């Protein structure tokens, strides 16, 4: 009981005064920097003022001064994972509608929606995923009232009151079957809805928008301006090969679009065209079922084949049960490389697909998902190979600040370590 | 081919008539000795595909019962395991021998909770056959009448998951969802061609949020948890009063449960609710074989052990509905600590492809809190334990002489993310081979479609 009380007191103290970034050095690491390279032995990471000052072989580390040295004795050290296309911070329990801000289905606004002020950094899902080594995430609402879903944010999963790294980082739009349903029941309608919205946005930006004849709300017309101007990335949900071609073709009418494909289950069938267009893909990692008619060709080799064709490809967190499975998915893509006829990834590529590549797509290239001079001090020390099932972090730093790893789940775990009711009721054990 | 469709239809008619005169008084000694097949109007026509006598040698073997043999040998012939043992296990000359050096052998993986076939892909409305959500109790429906044998999900479960047997359950909209179907994971034209011979039926029940939401949303009973129990108890009481004179499909199933011939699989998340169900089962005189989705089982591991109930669980699903909010990664390990029966299940067309990895995650969570569970014991969670809860453990689920030769050869440690099934045998027939593209099933639906025949 006494031990639990002490724990509670320390948690309280932490909540009241979040720790400041502390300079530190990690030595003797099995170091994966996240850039696609293979891990190196006896690596060193130096973090100063919340940023990485050095990450690499011990030989190149030079001199540094700090009181805080973590000799991890060969343990794996990586940048924090970057989960893209999540709802982290937008729901406590997805099945409890009162707690769920993911689908603003009856809002008159769509493209103008901005998730940033709704993010709750105390959501248990944020806490649990922080403990799983995810330090940054892209959080989005789902298109519900129109093909446009609103503006997603890049967040950090730190234990403080400022979760937003970058608000309005990208706009979301649905094509394919989902977009067809929202546009009026047909893919044909989606393209008209999209073109009309972009033209109204352009009109708005030029001061020619006319509320009387417009179909968009003023807020939506304004919000789509940066999309039309290519200043804000556009995440396009699309699965079927033919739909992907049509989405790539949108650039004929709107050449400035900064497209990112999300889903792209049949991407491998048009991998060369995607590569030629220079469009990155946030791909469903392990989907291999014809879940719908737009995913008939889905295969676990999708990511490997896209990568082979030269596409910048990250693993989509949206299609897994929860984003904490990102590393498991990446590990599976490594396993696939051993199956004749399948296409997988090397370990370094697979890890990059859940770290530096999603960071780069998120506009944090060189800053997150990678350990390199000047990158954010998001560092994770693991109890095993981070792509192996069951591996978890032993320490997580965000912006150089060590993070608490406890949450509702760990508290339940500690309460039920034994089923002993001989003393006080469980309710007093906290 | 095996029996023609026409023959099956004729046989069905004869058996259905015969069933009128039988009252299901079979003296069932154990769950695995099922009611006589002749009482089943949709009998299994499954016959094993052709196999050849085969030996796997020099492999690390997990026998499914919790045993491990290093540098081991498994020999099967005639569809049955003949012998299993160390490097000196005798193997006949001139048979197929696979060198398992650096590889692992397990029994075929078994998923106790699947909706393949009754919620097949493509998951369009026309395929939505898993919930007869028109009445809170539908004991009269049978999942096998919904199963579409061409669901491509069966092939993925075989190739990526090494799944050789699985239980198809009706969904959880209803308090009583109907009978399950236990299948062998083989391509077949009819569901009868997949039916696991002599497997007892299961009976799906559901606790908690789903039934009260579905029916409460329609302004009818049950709309609360107390309503759930009231409807359940009254339905059981009515079934107990059934005299069998006039056939009643719903009551025949309930009677089968009360007689111990049909095994109850109860969707139930919360610990307090599971405890109430166990009391209800005692009151009415039936037994719960397994709680499924038992997210809070860890809170009552002792009670579950005392009642000899398995908990079929995910490794890490949590927080998606209120009754899953207390999910923890250590659920399986805490149950194991209490000596309660653990089963890892999927309830998911993707998850069924990675039950081995889910088991490994649960094992790792236990290890972190000092509960060290051997690899061999963990494999049991996805082989013999589900077989036991499904009443087929006398026939499959472990590598023992005389049992079905349902065998997976893994290209590495099956509890590692980096491993995959290399070969899968069902009743001694090689049904999947990662090294041979002609041993990769393609369902009717996939023919001529984009991606046909891909490794997936």
PDB file of C-alpha atoms in Angstrom, chain A residues 92-96 124-126 128-129 177 266 268-269 286-293 296-301 305 319 321-322 324-325 327-336 338-343 347 383 385-392 408-410 412-419, chain B residues 116 121-124 151-154 156 160 209 298-303 316-322 324-330 334 337-338 348-350 353-354 356-358 360-361 364-365 368-371 411-412 415-421 434-435 440 445-446 449-451 454-456:
ATOM      1  CA  UNK A  92     -11.985   8.442 -25.383  1.00  0.00           C
ATOM      2  CA  UNK A  93     -14.069   5.456 -26.438  1.00  0.00           C
ATOM      3  CA  UNK A  94     -14.940   5.326 -30.114  1.00  0.00           C
ATOM      4  CA  UNK A  95     -18.181   3.469 -29.400  1.00  0.00           C
ATOM      5  CA  UNK A  96     -19.323   6.116 -26.925  1.00  0.00           C
ATOM      6  CA  UNK A 124      -6.028   7.301 -22.558  1.00  0.00           C
ATOM      7  CA  UNK A 125      -5.374   6.496 -26.195  1.00  0.00           C
ATOM      8  CA  UNK A 126      -2.664   9.158 -26.253  1.00  0.00           C
ATOM      9  CA  UNK A 128      -1.250   4.192 -24.227  1.00  0.00           C
ATOM     10  CA  UNK A 129       0.273   5.023 -27.576  1.00  0.00           C
ATOM     11  CA  UNK A 177     -16.515   4.399 -52.852  1.00  0.00           C
ATOM     12  CA  UNK A 266      -4.398  -1.327 -55.484  1.00  0.00           C
ATOM     13  CA  UNK A 268       0.925  -1.617 -56.742  1.00  0.00           C
ATOM     14  CA  UNK A 269      -0.960  -1.981 -60.022  1.00  0.00           C
ATOM     15  CA  UNK A 286      -1.253  -5.670 -44.486  1.00  0.00           C
ATOM     16  CA  UNK A 287      -4.670  -5.525 -46.126  1.00  0.00           C
ATOM     17  CA  UNK A 288      -4.896  -8.533 -48.392  1.00  0.00           C
ATOM     18  CA  UNK A 289      -8.615  -9.144 -48.710  1.00  0.00           C
ATOM     19  CA  UNK A 290     -11.037  -7.886 -51.345  1.00  0.00           C
ATOM     20  CA  UNK A 291     -12.812  -5.999 -48.622  1.00  0.00           C
ATOM     21  CA  UNK A 292     -14.712  -4.018 -51.212  1.00  0.00           C
ATOM     22  CA  UNK A 293     -14.852  -3.929 -54.971  1.00  0.00           C
ATOM     23  CA  UNK A 296      -9.955  -6.507 -55.202  1.00  0.00           C
ATOM     24  CA  UNK A 297      -6.195  -6.562 -55.771  1.00  0.00           C
ATOM     25  CA  UNK A 298      -5.158  -5.747 -52.227  1.00  0.00           C
ATOM     26  CA  UNK A 299      -2.074  -7.620 -51.092  1.00  0.00           C
ATOM     27  CA  UNK A 300       0.466  -7.430 -48.307  1.00  0.00           C
ATOM     28  CA  UNK A 301       3.042  -6.875 -51.038  1.00  0.00           C
ATOM     29  CA  UNK A 305       6.034  -3.070 -54.571  1.00  0.00           C
ATOM     30  CA  UNK A 319      -6.667   0.467 -40.974  1.00  0.00           C
ATOM     31  CA  UNK A 321      -7.075  -2.017 -34.742  1.00  0.00           C
ATOM     32  CA  UNK A 322      -4.993   0.635 -33.056  1.00  0.00           C
ATOM     33  CA  UNK A 324       0.242   0.774 -31.511  1.00  0.00           C
ATOM     34  CA  UNK A 325       0.383  -2.095 -34.013  1.00  0.00           C
ATOM     35  CA  UNK A 327       5.685  -1.803 -35.505  1.00  0.00           C
ATOM     36  CA  UNK A 328       4.034  -5.213 -35.836  1.00  0.00           C
ATOM     37  CA  UNK A 329       2.870  -4.278 -39.325  1.00  0.00           C
ATOM     38  CA  UNK A 330       6.336  -3.107 -40.281  1.00  0.00           C
ATOM     39  CA  UNK A 331       7.831  -6.333 -38.947  1.00  0.00           C
ATOM     40  CA  UNK A 332       5.426  -8.325 -41.068  1.00  0.00           C
ATOM     41  CA  UNK A 333       6.678  -6.544 -44.166  1.00  0.00           C
ATOM     42  CA  UNK A 334      10.189  -7.682 -43.275  1.00  0.00           C
ATOM     43  CA  UNK A 335       8.901 -11.255 -42.922  1.00  0.00           C
ATOM     44  CA  UNK A 336       7.306 -11.016 -46.353  1.00  0.00           C
ATOM     45  CA  UNK A 338      11.340 -14.213 -47.346  1.00  0.00           C
ATOM     46  CA  UNK A 339       8.301 -15.453 -49.242  1.00  0.00           C
ATOM     47  CA  UNK A 340       8.840 -16.270 -52.928  1.00  0.00           C
ATOM     48  CA  UNK A 341       6.660 -14.070 -55.111  1.00  0.00           C
ATOM     49  CA  UNK A 342       5.991 -11.582 -52.350  1.00  0.00           C
ATOM     50  CA  UNK A 343       7.564  -8.170 -51.962  1.00  0.00           C
ATOM     51  CA  UNK A 347      14.411  -3.847 -41.762  1.00  0.00           C
ATOM     52  CA  UNK A 383      13.253  -3.715 -24.430  1.00  0.00           C
ATOM     53  CA  UNK A 385      13.822  -5.264 -31.476  1.00  0.00           C
ATOM     54  CA  UNK A 386      11.213  -2.547 -32.025  1.00  0.00           C
ATOM     55  CA  UNK A 387       9.672  -4.369 -34.993  1.00  0.00           C
ATOM     56  CA  UNK A 388       9.254  -7.603 -33.037  1.00  0.00           C
ATOM     57  CA  UNK A 389       5.866  -8.350 -31.522  1.00  0.00           C
ATOM     58  CA  UNK A 390       5.776  -7.675 -27.825  1.00  0.00           C
ATOM     59  CA  UNK A 391       8.638  -5.193 -27.757  1.00  0.00           C
ATOM     60  CA  UNK A 392       7.846  -2.026 -25.854  1.00  0.00           C
ATOM     61  CA  UNK A 408      -5.249   3.442 -17.101  1.00  0.00           C
ATOM     62  CA  UNK A 409      -4.016   0.091 -18.415  1.00  0.00           C
ATOM     63  CA  UNK A 410      -0.848  -0.030 -16.337  1.00  0.00           C
ATOM     64  CA  UNK A 412      -5.269  -1.823 -13.788  1.00  0.00           C
ATOM     65  CA  UNK A 413      -2.342  -4.173 -14.365  1.00  0.00           C
ATOM     66  CA  UNK A 414      -0.830  -3.185 -11.039  1.00  0.00           C
ATOM     67  CA  UNK A 415      -4.132  -3.495  -9.202  1.00  0.00           C
ATOM     68  CA  UNK A 416      -4.755  -6.989 -10.537  1.00  0.00           C
ATOM     69  CA  UNK A 417      -1.244  -8.344 -10.166  1.00  0.00           C
ATOM     70  CA  UNK A 418      -2.797 -10.582  -7.556  1.00  0.00           C
ATOM     71  CA  UNK A 419      -6.391 -11.405  -6.726  1.00  0.00           C
TER      72      UNK A 419
ATOM     73  CA  UNK B 116     -15.441 -15.907 -42.269  1.00  0.00           C
ATOM     74  CA  UNK B 121     -15.370 -10.213 -48.266  1.00  0.00           C
ATOM     75  CA  UNK B 122     -16.254  -8.220 -50.240  1.00  0.00           C
ATOM     76  CA  UNK B 123     -18.107  -7.007 -47.193  1.00  0.00           C
ATOM     77  CA  UNK B 124     -21.053  -5.577 -49.046  1.00  0.00           C
ATOM     78  CA  UNK B 151     -14.984 -16.259 -48.987  1.00  0.00           C
ATOM     79  CA  UNK B 152     -11.375 -15.366 -49.920  1.00  0.00           C
ATOM     80  CA  UNK B 153     -10.723 -14.893 -46.214  1.00  0.00           C
ATOM     81  CA  UNK B 154     -10.452 -18.659 -45.716  1.00  0.00           C
ATOM     82  CA  UNK B 156      -5.662 -15.920 -46.291  1.00  0.00           C
ATOM     83  CA  UNK B 160      -0.668 -16.425 -43.560  1.00  0.00           C
ATOM     84  CA  UNK B 209     -23.862  -3.624 -24.842  1.00  0.00           C
ATOM     85  CA  UNK B 298      -8.121 -11.096 -15.685  1.00  0.00           C
ATOM     86  CA  UNK B 299     -10.240  -9.669 -12.867  1.00  0.00           C
ATOM     87  CA  UNK B 300     -11.839 -13.065 -12.186  1.00  0.00           C
ATOM     88  CA  UNK B 301      -9.240 -15.606 -13.237  1.00  0.00           C
ATOM     89  CA  UNK B 302      -9.914 -17.622 -10.077  1.00  0.00           C
ATOM     90  CA  UNK B 303     -13.651 -17.804 -10.750  1.00  0.00           C
ATOM     91  CA  UNK B 316      -4.475  -5.942 -27.073  1.00  0.00           C
ATOM     92  CA  UNK B 317      -7.853  -4.720 -28.274  1.00  0.00           C
ATOM     93  CA  UNK B 318      -9.170  -2.185 -25.819  1.00  0.00           C
ATOM     94  CA  UNK B 319     -11.048   1.053 -25.464  1.00  0.00           C
ATOM     95  CA  UNK B 320     -13.280   0.871 -28.538  1.00  0.00           C
ATOM     96  CA  UNK B 321     -16.483   0.469 -26.538  1.00  0.00           C
ATOM     97  CA  UNK B 322     -17.342   1.110 -22.929  1.00  0.00           C
ATOM     98  CA  UNK B 324     -13.665  -2.797 -23.403  1.00  0.00           C
ATOM     99  CA  UNK B 325     -12.291   0.213 -21.541  1.00  0.00           C
ATOM    100  CA  UNK B 326     -10.523  -1.904 -18.922  1.00  0.00           C
ATOM    101  CA  UNK B 327      -8.627  -4.032 -21.411  1.00  0.00           C
ATOM    102  CA  UNK B 328      -5.004  -4.662 -20.466  1.00  0.00           C
ATOM    103  CA  UNK B 329      -2.134  -6.336 -22.246  1.00  0.00           C
ATOM    104  CA  UNK B 330      -1.581  -8.751 -19.358  1.00  0.00           C
ATOM    105  CA  UNK B 334      -2.938 -13.088 -15.500  1.00  0.00           C
ATOM    106  CA  UNK B 337      -1.167 -17.254 -13.568  1.00  0.00           C
ATOM    107  CA  UNK B 338      -4.516 -18.349 -12.097  1.00  0.00           C
ATOM    108  CA  UNK B 348     -11.490 -10.603 -37.533  1.00  0.00           C
ATOM    109  CA  UNK B 349     -10.647 -11.549 -41.104  1.00  0.00           C
ATOM    110  CA  UNK B 350      -7.262  -9.874 -40.758  1.00  0.00           C
ATOM    111  CA  UNK B 353      -3.965 -14.320 -40.215  1.00  0.00           C
ATOM    112  CA  UNK B 354      -1.761 -13.476 -37.227  1.00  0.00           C
ATOM    113  CA  UNK B 356       0.560 -16.548 -33.554  1.00  0.00           C
ATOM    114  CA  UNK B 357       1.709 -12.946 -33.295  1.00  0.00           C
ATOM    115  CA  UNK B 358      -1.167 -12.001 -31.024  1.00  0.00           C
ATOM    116  CA  UNK B 360       3.366 -13.633 -28.717  1.00  0.00           C
ATOM    117  CA  UNK B 361       2.273 -10.140 -27.741  1.00  0.00           C
ATOM    118  CA  UNK B 364       5.606 -10.613 -23.854  1.00  0.00           C
ATOM    119  CA  UNK B 365       3.250  -8.560 -21.710  1.00  0.00           C
ATOM    120  CA  UNK B 368       7.365  -7.858 -18.387  1.00  0.00           C
ATOM    121  CA  UNK B 369       5.461  -8.358 -15.131  1.00  0.00           C
ATOM    122  CA  UNK B 370       7.374 -11.459 -14.161  1.00  0.00           C
ATOM    123  CA  UNK B 371       5.002 -14.088 -15.525  1.00  0.00           C
ATOM    124  CA  UNK B 411       9.985 -20.874 -41.628  1.00  0.00           C
ATOM    125  CA  UNK B 412      11.109 -19.581 -38.217  1.00  0.00           C
ATOM    126  CA  UNK B 415       6.174 -16.418 -32.001  1.00  0.00           C
ATOM    127  CA  UNK B 416       8.314 -14.028 -34.038  1.00  0.00           C
ATOM    128  CA  UNK B 417       6.944 -11.403 -36.378  1.00  0.00           C
ATOM    129  CA  UNK B 418       9.559 -12.449 -38.910  1.00  0.00           C
ATOM    130  CA  UNK B 419       8.129 -15.948 -39.411  1.00  0.00           C
ATOM    131  CA  UNK B 420       5.462 -17.280 -41.735  1.00  0.00           C
ATOM    132  CA  UNK B 421       3.862 -20.612 -42.404  1.00  0.00           C
ATOM    133  CA  UNK B 434       4.735 -20.910 -49.734  1.00  0.00           C
ATOM    134  CA  UNK B 435       7.391 -22.322 -52.033  1.00  0.00           C
ATOM    135  CA  UNK B 440      -2.046 -21.407 -53.098  1.00  0.00           C
ATOM    136  CA  UNK B 445     -14.729 -15.000 -56.522  1.00  0.00           C
ATOM    137  CA  UNK B 446     -11.146 -14.066 -57.300  1.00  0.00           C
ATOM    138  CA  UNK B 449     -10.111 -10.368 -60.972  1.00  0.00           C
ATOM    139  CA  UNK B 450      -7.219  -7.984 -60.405  1.00  0.00           C
ATOM    140  CA  UNK B 451      -4.696  -9.664 -58.133  1.00  0.00           C
ATOM    141  CA  UNK B 454      -1.021 -13.145 -55.961  1.00  0.00           C
ATOM    142  CA  UNK B 455       0.779 -14.292 -52.828  1.00  0.00           C
ATOM    143  CA  UNK B 456      -1.427 -11.896 -50.844  1.00  0.00           C
TER     144      UNK B 456
END
